[in-house]
CSV table of C-alpha atoms in Angstrom, one decimal:
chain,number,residue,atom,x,y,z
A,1,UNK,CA,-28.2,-4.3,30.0
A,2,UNK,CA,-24.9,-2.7,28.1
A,3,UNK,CA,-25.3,-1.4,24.7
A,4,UNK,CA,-23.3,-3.3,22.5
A,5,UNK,CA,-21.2,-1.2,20.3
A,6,UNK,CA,-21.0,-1.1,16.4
A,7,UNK,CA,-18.3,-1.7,14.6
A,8,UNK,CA,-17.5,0.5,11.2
A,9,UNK,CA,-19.3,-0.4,7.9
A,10,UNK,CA,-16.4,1.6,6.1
A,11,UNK,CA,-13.0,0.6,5.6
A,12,UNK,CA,-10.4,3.4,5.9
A,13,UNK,CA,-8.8,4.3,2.2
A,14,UNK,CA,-5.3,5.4,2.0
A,15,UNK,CA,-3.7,7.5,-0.7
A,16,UNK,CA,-0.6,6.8,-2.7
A,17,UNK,CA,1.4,8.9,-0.1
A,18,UNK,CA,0.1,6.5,2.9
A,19,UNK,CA,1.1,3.2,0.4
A,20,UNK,CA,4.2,4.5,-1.1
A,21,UNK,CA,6.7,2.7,1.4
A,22,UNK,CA,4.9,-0.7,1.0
A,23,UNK,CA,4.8,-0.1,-3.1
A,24,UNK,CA,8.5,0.7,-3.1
A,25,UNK,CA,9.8,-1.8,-0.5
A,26,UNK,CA,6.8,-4.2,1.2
A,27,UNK,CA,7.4,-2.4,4.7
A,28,UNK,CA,5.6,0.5,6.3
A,29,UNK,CA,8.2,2.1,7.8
A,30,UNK,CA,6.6,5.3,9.1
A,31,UNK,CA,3.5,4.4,9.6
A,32,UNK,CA,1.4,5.6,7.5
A,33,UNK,CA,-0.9,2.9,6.6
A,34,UNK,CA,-1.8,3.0,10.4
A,35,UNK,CA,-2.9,6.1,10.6
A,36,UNK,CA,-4.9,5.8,8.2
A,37,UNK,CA,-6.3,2.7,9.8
A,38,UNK,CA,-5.4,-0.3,7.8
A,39,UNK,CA,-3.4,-3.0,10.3
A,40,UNK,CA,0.0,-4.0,9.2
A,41,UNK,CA,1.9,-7.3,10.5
A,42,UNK,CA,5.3,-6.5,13.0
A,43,UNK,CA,7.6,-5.7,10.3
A,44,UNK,CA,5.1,-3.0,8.9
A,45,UNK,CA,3.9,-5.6,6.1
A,46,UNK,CA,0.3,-5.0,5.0
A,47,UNK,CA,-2.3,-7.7,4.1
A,48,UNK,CA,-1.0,-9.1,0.6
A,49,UNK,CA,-4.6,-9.2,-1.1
A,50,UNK,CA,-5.3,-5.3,0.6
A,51,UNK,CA,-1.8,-4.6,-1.1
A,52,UNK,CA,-2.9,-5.9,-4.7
A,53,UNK,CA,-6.2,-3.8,-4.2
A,54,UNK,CA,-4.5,-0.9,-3.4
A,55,UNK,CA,-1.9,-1.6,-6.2
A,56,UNK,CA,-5.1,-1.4,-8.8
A,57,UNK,CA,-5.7,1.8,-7.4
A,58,UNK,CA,-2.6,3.7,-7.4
A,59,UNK,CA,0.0,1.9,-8.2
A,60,UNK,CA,-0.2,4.2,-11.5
A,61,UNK,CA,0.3,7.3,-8.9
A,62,UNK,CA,2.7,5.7,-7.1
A,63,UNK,CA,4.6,4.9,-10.3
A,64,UNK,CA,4.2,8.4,-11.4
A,65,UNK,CA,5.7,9.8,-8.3
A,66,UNK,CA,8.7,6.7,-8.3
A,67,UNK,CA,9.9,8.3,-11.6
A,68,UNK,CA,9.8,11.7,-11.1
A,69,UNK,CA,11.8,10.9,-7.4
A,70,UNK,CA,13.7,8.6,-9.6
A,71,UNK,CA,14.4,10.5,-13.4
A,72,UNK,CA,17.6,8.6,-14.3
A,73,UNK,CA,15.7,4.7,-13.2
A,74,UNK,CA,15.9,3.6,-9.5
A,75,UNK,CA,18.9,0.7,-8.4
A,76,UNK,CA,16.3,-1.5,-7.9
A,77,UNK,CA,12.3,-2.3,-9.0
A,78,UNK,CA,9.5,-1.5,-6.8
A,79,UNK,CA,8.0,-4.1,-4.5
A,80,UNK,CA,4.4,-3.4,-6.4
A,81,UNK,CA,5.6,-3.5,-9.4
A,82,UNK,CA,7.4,-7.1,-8.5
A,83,UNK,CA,4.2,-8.3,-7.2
A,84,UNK,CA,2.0,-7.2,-9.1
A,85,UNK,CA,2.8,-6.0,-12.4
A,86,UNK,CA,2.1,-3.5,-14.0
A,87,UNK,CA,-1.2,-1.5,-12.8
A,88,UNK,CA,-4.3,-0.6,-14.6
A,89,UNK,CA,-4.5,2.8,-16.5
C-alpha cells in the first residue's frame, strides 16, 4: 500500500523585503512572495486576509523603508497603507 505523504504544519513567513511590492502597489512583481512559498493569484496578487496579516507585521518596516526610499513623500500612497491603515507599533 503507498504511504501517503504529509503536508506542512508550518506556513512559510516572508519578510518586509519579500511583501514590499504588494505593500507598495498590491502586485508581486518579482516574485518574491513565491519563493518564499505563499501563492499569489495571476496578476501576482496575494490573499487579501494573508495581506492584512502581514500588514500587522511589518507594515511598520515596510513604512520605514518607503520613507527612507522616498525622503521628500512618494507621488502616490502605498497599497497597505490604503487598505489597511495605519499598522500597529
Amino acid at each position: 500500500m503507498p504511504v501517503r505523504g504529509r503536508k506542512k504544519k508550518r506556513r512559510a513567513v516572508a519578510d518586509a523585503a519579500a511583501w514590499y511590492d504588494v505593500f507598495s502597489s498590491e502586485f508581486d512583481f518579482n516574485g518574491d512572495l513565491a519563493d518564499a512559498g505563499l501563492e499569489t493569484d495571476a496578476y501576482g496578487r496575494p490573499d487579501w486576509e494573508e495581506a492584512r496579516k502581514a500588514w500587522q507585521r511589518l507594515g511598520q518596516a515596510f513604512l520605514e523603508e518607503f520613507a527612507a526610499e522616498y525622503p521628500n513623500g512618494a507621488h502616490y500612497v502605498p497599497w497597505g497603507l490604503e487598505q489597511f491603515g495605519d499598522p500597529p507599533r
